[in-house]
XYZ file of C-alpha atoms in Angstrom:
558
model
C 140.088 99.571 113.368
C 137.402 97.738 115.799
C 137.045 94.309 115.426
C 133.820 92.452 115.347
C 131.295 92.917 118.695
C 128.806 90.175 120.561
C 125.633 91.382 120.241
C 122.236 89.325 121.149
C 120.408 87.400 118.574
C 118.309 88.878 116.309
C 114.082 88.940 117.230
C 112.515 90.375 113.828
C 108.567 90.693 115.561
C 107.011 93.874 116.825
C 103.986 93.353 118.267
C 102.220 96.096 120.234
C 105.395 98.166 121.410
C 108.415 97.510 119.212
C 110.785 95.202 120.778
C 114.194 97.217 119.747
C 115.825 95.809 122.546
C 115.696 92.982 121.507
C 116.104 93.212 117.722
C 119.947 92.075 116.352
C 122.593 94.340 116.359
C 121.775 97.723 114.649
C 122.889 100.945 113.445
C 121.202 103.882 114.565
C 120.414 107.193 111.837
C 119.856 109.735 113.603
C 117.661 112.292 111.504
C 118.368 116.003 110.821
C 115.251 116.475 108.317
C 117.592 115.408 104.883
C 115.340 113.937 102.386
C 117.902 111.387 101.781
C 117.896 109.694 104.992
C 115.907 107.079 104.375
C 118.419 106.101 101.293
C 120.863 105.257 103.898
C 118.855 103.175 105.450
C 117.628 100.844 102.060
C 121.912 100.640 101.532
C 122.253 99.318 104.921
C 119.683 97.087 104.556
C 120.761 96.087 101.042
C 124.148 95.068 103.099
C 121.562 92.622 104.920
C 123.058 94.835 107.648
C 119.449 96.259 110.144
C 119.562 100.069 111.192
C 116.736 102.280 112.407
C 115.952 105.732 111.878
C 115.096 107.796 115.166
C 114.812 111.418 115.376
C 118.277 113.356 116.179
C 116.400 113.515 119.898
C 115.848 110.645 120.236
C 119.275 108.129 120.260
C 118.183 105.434 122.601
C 121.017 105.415 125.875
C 120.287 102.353 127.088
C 120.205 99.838 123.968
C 123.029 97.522 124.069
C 122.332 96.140 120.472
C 123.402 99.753 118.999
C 126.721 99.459 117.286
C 127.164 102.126 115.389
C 126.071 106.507 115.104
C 125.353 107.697 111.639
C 124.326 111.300 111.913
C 122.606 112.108 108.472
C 122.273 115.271 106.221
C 120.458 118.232 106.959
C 118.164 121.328 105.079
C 120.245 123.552 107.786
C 123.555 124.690 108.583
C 125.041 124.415 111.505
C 124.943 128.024 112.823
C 121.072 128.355 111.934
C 118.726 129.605 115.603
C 116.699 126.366 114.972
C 119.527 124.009 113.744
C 119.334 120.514 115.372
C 121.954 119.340 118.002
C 122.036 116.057 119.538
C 124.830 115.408 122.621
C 127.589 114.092 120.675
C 128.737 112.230 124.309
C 125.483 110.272 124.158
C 127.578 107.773 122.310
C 131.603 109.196 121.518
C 133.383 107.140 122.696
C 130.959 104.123 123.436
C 130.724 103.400 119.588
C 131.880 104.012 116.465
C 129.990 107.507 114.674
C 129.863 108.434 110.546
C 129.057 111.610 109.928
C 127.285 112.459 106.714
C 127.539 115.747 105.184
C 125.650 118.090 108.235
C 126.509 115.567 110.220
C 129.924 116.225 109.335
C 129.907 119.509 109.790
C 128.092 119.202 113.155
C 130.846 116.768 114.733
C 133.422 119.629 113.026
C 131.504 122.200 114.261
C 130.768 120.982 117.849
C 134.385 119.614 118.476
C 136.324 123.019 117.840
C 136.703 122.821 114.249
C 135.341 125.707 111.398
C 132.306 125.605 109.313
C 132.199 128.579 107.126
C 129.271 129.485 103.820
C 131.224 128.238 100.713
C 132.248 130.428 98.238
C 129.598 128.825 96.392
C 126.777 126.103 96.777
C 128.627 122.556 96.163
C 126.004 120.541 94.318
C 126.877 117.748 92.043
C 129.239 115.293 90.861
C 132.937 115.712 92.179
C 135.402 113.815 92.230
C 138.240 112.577 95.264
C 141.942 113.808 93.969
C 143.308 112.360 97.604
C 142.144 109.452 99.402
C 143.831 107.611 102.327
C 142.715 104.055 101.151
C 144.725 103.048 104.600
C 141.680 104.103 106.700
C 139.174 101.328 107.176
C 136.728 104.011 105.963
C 138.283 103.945 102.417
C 139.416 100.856 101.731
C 139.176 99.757 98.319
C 138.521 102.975 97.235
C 140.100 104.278 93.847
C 141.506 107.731 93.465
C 139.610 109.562 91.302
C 136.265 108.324 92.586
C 133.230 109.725 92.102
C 131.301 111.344 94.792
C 128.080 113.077 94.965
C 128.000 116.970 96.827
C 125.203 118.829 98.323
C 126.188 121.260 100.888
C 126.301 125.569 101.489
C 128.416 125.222 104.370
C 131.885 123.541 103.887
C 134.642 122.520 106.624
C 137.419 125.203 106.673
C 139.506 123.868 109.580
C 139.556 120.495 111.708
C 139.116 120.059 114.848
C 141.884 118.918 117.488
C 143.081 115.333 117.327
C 141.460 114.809 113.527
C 143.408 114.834 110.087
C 141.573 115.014 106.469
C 141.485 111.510 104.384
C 140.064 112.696 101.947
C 139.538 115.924 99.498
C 138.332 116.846 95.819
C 139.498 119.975 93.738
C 137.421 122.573 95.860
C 136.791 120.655 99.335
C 139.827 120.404 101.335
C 138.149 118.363 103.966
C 135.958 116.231 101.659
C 136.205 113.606 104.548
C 137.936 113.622 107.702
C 138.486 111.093 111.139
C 139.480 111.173 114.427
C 143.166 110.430 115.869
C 142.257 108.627 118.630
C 139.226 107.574 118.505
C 136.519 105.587 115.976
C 134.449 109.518 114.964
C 134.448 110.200 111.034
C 132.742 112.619 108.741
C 132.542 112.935 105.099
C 130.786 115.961 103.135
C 129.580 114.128 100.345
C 126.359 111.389 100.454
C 127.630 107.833 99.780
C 123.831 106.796 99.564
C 123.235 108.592 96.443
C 123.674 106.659 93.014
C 125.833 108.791 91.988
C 128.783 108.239 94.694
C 130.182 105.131 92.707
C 131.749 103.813 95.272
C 129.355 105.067 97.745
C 128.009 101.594 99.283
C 131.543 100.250 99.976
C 132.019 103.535 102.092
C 129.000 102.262 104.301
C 129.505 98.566 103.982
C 133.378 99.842 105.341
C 132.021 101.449 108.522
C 128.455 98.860 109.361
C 130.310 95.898 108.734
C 134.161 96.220 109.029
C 134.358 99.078 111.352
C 130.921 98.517 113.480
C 131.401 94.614 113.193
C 128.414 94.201 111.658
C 127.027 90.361 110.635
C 125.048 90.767 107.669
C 122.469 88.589 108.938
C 119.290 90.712 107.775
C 117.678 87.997 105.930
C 114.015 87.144 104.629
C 114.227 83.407 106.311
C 116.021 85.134 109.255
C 113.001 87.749 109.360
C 110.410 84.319 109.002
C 111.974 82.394 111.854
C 112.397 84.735 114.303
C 109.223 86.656 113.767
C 106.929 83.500 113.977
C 108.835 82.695 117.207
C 108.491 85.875 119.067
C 104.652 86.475 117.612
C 104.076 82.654 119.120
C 105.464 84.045 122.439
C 103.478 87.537 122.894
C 100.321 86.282 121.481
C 100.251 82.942 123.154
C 96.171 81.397 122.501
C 94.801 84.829 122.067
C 92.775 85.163 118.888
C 94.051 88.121 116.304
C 91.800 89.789 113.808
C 93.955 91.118 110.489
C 92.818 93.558 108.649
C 93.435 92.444 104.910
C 93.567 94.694 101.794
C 94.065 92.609 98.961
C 98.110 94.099 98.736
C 101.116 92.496 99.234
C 101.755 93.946 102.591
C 98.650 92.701 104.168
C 98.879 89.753 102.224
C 102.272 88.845 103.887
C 101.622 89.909 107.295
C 98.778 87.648 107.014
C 100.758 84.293 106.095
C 103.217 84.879 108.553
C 100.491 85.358 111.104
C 99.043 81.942 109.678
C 102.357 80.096 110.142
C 102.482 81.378 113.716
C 99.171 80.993 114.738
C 97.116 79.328 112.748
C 93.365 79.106 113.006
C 93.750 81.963 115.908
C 94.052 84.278 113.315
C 90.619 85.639 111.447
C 90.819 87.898 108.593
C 88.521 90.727 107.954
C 88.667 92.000 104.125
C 86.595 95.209 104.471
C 84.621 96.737 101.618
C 84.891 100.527 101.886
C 83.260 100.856 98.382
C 86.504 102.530 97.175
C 88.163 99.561 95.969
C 88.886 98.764 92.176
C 86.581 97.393 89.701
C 86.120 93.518 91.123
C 88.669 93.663 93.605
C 86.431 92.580 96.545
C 85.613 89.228 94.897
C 88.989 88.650 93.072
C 90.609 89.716 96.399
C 88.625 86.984 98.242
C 88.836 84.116 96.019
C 92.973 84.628 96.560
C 92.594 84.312 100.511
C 90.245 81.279 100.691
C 93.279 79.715 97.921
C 95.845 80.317 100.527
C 93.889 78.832 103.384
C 93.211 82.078 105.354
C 89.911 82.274 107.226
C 88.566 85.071 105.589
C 85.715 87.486 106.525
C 84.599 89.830 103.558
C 82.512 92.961 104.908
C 80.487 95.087 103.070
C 81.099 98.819 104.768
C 80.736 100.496 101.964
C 77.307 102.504 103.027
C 79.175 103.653 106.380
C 82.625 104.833 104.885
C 80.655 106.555 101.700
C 78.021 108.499 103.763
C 80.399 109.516 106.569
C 82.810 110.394 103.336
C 79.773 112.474 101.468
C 80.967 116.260 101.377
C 84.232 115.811 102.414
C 87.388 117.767 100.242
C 90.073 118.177 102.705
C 92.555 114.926 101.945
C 93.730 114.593 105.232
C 90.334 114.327 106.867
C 89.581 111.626 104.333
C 92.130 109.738 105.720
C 91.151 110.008 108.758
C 87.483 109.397 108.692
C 88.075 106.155 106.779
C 90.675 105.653 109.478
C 88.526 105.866 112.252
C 85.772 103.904 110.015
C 87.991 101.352 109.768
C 88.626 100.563 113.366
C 85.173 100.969 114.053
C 84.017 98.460 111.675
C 86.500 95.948 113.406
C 85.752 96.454 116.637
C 82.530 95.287 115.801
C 83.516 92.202 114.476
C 85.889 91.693 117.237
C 82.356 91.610 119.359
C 81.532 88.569 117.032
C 84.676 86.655 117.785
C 85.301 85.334 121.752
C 88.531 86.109 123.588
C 89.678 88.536 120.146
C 92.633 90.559 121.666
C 94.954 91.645 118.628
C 94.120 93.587 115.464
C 97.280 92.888 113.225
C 98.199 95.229 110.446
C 100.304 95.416 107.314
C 102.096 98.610 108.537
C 105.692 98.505 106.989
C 108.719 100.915 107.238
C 108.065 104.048 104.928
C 104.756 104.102 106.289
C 105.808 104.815 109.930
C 108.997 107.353 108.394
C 106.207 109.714 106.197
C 103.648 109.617 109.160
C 105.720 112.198 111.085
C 109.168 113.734 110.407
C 111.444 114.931 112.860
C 109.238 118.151 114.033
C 106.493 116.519 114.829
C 104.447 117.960 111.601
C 102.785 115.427 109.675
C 103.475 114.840 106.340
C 100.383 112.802 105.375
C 98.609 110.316 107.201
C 98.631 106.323 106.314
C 95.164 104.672 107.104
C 97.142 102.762 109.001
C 99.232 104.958 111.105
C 97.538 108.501 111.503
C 94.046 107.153 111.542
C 93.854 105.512 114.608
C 91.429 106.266 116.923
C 93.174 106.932 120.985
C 91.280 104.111 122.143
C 91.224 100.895 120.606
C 89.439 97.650 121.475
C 92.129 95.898 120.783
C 95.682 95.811 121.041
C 98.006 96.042 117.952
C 100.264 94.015 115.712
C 102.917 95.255 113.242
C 104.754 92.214 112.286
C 106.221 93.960 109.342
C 106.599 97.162 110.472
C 110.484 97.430 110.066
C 110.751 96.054 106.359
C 110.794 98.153 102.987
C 108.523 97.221 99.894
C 111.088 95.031 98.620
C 111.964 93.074 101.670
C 108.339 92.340 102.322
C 108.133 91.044 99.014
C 111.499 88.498 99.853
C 109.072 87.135 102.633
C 106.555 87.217 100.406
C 108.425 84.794 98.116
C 110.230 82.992 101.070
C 106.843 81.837 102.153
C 105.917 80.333 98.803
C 103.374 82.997 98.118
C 102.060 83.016 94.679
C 103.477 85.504 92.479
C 100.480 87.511 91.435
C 100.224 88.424 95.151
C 103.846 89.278 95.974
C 104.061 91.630 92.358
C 101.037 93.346 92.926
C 101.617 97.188 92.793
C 100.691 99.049 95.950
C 97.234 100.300 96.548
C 96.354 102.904 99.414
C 94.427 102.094 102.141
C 92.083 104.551 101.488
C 91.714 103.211 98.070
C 90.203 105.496 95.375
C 89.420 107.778 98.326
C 92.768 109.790 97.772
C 92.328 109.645 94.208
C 89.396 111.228 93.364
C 90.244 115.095 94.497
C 87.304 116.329 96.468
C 84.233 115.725 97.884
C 83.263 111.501 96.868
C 80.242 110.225 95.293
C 79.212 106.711 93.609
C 79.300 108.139 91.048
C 82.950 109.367 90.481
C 83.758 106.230 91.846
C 81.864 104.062 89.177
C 83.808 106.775 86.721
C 87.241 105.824 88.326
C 86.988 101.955 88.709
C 86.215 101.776 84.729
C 88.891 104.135 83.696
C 91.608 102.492 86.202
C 90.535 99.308 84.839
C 91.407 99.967 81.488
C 94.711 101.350 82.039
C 95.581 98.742 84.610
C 94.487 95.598 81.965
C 96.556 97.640 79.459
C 99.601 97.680 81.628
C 99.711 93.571 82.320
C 98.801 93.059 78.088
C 101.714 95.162 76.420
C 105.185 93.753 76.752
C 108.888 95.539 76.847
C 112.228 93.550 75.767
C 114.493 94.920 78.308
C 118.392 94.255 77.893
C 121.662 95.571 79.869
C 121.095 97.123 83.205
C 117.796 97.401 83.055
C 116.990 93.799 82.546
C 119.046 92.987 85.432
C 117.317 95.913 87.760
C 114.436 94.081 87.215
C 115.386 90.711 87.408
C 117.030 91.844 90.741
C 114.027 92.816 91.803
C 112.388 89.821 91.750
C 110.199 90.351 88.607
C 108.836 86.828 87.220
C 111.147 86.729 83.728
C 113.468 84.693 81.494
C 116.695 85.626 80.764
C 117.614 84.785 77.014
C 120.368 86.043 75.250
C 120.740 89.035 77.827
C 117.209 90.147 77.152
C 113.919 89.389 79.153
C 110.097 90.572 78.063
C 107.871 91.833 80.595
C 104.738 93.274 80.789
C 104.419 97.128 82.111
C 103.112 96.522 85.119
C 106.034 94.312 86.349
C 108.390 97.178 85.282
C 106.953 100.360 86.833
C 106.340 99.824 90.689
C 103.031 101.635 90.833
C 100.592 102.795 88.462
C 96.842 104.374 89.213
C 94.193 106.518 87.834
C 93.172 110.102 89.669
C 89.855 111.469 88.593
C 90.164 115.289 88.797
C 86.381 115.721 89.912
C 86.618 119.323 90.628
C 88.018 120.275 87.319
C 85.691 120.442 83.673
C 87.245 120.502 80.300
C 85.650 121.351 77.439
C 85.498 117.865 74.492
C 83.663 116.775 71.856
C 82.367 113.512 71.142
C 80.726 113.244 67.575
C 79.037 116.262 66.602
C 78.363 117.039 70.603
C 80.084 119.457 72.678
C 81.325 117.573 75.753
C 81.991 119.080 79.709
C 83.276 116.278 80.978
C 86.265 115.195 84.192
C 89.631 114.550 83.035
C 91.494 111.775 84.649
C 95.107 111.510 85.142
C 97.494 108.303 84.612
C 100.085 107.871 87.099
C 103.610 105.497 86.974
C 106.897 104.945 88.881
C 109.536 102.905 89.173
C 110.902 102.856 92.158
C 112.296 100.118 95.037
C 110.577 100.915 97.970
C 108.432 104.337 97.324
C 111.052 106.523 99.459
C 111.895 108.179 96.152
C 110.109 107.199 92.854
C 110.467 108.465 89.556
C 107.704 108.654 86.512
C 108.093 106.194 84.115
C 108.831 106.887 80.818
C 105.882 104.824 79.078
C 105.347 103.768 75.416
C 103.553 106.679 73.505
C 101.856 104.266 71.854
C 100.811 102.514 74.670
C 99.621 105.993 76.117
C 97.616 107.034 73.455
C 95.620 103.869 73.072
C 95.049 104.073 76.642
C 93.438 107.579 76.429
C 91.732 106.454 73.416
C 89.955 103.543 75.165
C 89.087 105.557 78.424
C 87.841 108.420 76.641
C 85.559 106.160 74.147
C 84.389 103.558 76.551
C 83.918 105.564 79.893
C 80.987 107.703 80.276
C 82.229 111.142 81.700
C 85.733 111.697 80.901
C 86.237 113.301 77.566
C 90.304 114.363 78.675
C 93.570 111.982 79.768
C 97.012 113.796 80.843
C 99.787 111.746 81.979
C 101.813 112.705 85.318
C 105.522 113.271 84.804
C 106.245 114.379 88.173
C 108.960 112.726 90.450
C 108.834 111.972 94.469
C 110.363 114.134 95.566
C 109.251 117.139 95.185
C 105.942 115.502 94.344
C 104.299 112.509 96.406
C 103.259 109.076 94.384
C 99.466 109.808 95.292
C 97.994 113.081 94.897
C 96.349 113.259 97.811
């Protein structure tokens, strides 16, 4: 087993370029295109343990703050023409590597071992018959323990100088490690839910094995960011780009703390945002002190908008609107050199996967222009949902702030499908309105494990008798309205025949919008909903409910 390494201090800012090198000690994922990647990375972090995700190409050589390899899952099998390979002598030897099911298989694979097609696809619960709870990768394990399986390919014979710790009824090599040296694999996904023991596996290999400190904290995060933004910033002046959401919200107090009156905020009305937002969103800035700039853009984002389907080139004409808009307040303000933005972690993961191909663009990742006025800062650009929201509340932010659900930067852009009009959006913001009130008025008794989920998450409620109350929108993570504009159903109101939009509600829980499921809401609630939008807003006459998960389906439609 490897005892504890020195690693430099940890410097939680990114401004411009990230500075990896000098972040604390980290783990490195590399990633081989598994959708559950980005799960290992929330347990690592819920281990207050930092780790990055990099492409399988793209393992940094020279970072002396890497202490551990995990080489994630994969769609493909090893022998696959386009399977991805990464030099496993990039880092054997130099660190300790995990393995994790095709990256199993690879290390297998690569080092002389045998991957063969299984008899048949292992998918599902299974469960391990033999563990050797003497490896530091299994202590504290219990036989018997539950793993979850996803694989085509399965392990037939080790390579030379590695012996099996592991197995289940039907996988003899359910995990495996090295003789000599700190290299394991296992074939099963300890970042699932449903590998019970799943977390201790990683919190065996980041902290006991890698040495890792558990130091990821939100007051760590604070002090260290508003140090290193004070040092690359210096007296320049910084223009942040505020959306009324808890990301910008945070990225702007931190900036406040670091920089004070050097930082000027620019809320920009595209005309897509919800029904008062702009002046509710304003009034909440000029409470926390912020020097606040509201712009009304929304005759330049709506015209340059007017005829446009395609989703994508939505995003990236408000995008490019966006910048534009700020480089001409930038012109206003002397010596302006920084535009900071609330760009966190999944946002920067779904911009681009590991072939390049975009998923979908965020407004504000894929949107940017090549050349920019000014130079740009992403203090938050390595924290999930949730940890933003620990800032949030390590700051002292007010509550209403920190719980508000996310919004897209493109606003009701991506949810009206096709071509935009005042009109729909008038439809929208009244509709949306309705459901959202109705969310924050009707109240759930929660009890067991779901009271503490959401407790856990931070959610403002009393614990009495192991129950709390809270309102819908505190217990779904993020709700919206989508107006189907291109699509007529046939109603009637009265005695009239109607030919009218429908609108779709949309709800998930979720922790940080990696994965989300629908929530399961209140009939009743739903059908007073739909009663209210249909009688109250002029032009929709139809409301369906989404009951589609992410994945396969995204949170927004477009």
């Amino acid at each position: 087993m490897l005892g504890p390494q020195k690693k430099r201090n940890f410097v939680g800012a990114s401004i411009a370029k990230p500075l990896i090198n000098l972040m604390q000690q980290k783990v490195i994922i590399l990633d081989f295109g598994s959708q559950t990647t980005q799960l290992i990375a929330r347990r690592l972090r819920e281990l207050d343990t930092f780790c990055e995700i990099l492409p399988y190409n793209k393992f940094p050589k020279d970072d002396p703050s890497v202490i551990g390899v995990i080489l994630a899952g994969s769609p493909l099998s090893v022998y696959d023409k386009d399977a991805f390979r990464v030099d496993l002598n990039q880092f054997r030897g130099r660190m300790p590597v995990l393995g994790i099911c095709y990256g199993a298989q690879f290390i297998s694979h690569e080092l002389g071992g045998n991957v063969e097609p299984a008899p048949s696809r292992e998918y599902g619960r299974a469960n391990l018959e033999s563990v050797d709870t003497g490896n530091p990768l299994f202590q504290g394990f219990t036989k018997g323990s539950q793993v979850w399986m996803s694989h085509g390919d399965t392990i037939t014979a080790l390579p030379q100088g590695f012996h099996a710790i592991a197995g289940t009824d039907h996988v003899k090599y359910a995990a495996f490690a090295a003789d000599n040296e700190p290299i394991w694999g296992v074939q099963f996904h300890p970042e699932v839910f449903h590998s019970v023991q799943g977390t201790l596996l990683l919190k065996n290999f980041v902290v006991d094995i890698c040495g890792g400190r558990q130091d990821w904290s939100a007051a760590n995060y604070i002090e260290t960011t508003i140090s290193e933004l004070r040092a690359q910033i210096g007296s320049d002046r910084v223009i942040l780009g505020l959306s009324g959401g808890v990301d910008s919200s945070v990225a702007a107090v931190l900036l406040h703390k670091a920089i004070g009156n050097q930082l000027t905020c620019i809320f920009v009305d595209h005309g897509m945002l919800r029904k008062n937002e702009f002046t509710d969103v304003m009034h909440d800035y000029e409470c926390l002190g912020l020097n606040v700039i509201g712009v009304d853009a929304s005759e330049k984002f709506l015209g340059d908008l007017e005829g446009i389907t395609d989703p994508e080139q939505k995003r990236k004409i408000i995008g490019r609107d966006f910048v534009e808009v700020f480089n001409a307040e930038a012109r206003k303000i002397t010596d302006a050199k920084w535009l900071a933005q609330g760009t966190i972690y999944p946002d920067r993961i779904e911009s681009l996967n590991i072939t390049g191909k975009v998923i979908k663009s965020h407004h504000n990742v894929g949107g940017l222009p090549e050349e920019m006025h000014l130079s740009l800062c992403e203090p938050l650009q390595w924290l999930f949902k949730d940890e933003v929201r620990r800032v949030g509340r390590e700051l002292g932010m007010p509550e209403h702030l920190i719980t508000r659900h996310p919004f897209p930067g493109p606003g009701l852009a991506v949810r009206i499908l096709g071509a935009i009009t005042r009109e729909k959006v008038r439809v929208l913001q009244e509709a949306d309105d309705i459901y959202i009130r109705a969310l924050r008025n009707y109240k759930v008794e929660l009890s067991g494990e779901e009271a503490r989920r959401v407790l856990a998450a931070g959610v403002p409620a009393h614990l009495e008798n192991g129950k709390v109350e809270v309102s819908l929108y505190d217990q779904v993570w993020q709700a919206g309205t989508i107006l189907l504009s291109e699509v007529r159903s046939v109603g009637v109101m009265g005695d009239e025949r109607t030919y009218d939009n429908p609108v779709a509600l949309r709800a998930v829980t979720s922790t940080d919008a990696m994965t989300a499921d629908w929530a399961h809401l209140p009939y009743d609630f739903l059908a007073k909903v739909s009663n209210d939008i249909i009688n109250k807003v002029k032009g929709v006459n139809r409301v369906c409910y989404d009951i589609s998960s992410k994945p396969p389906a995204t949170i927004e439609w477009e």
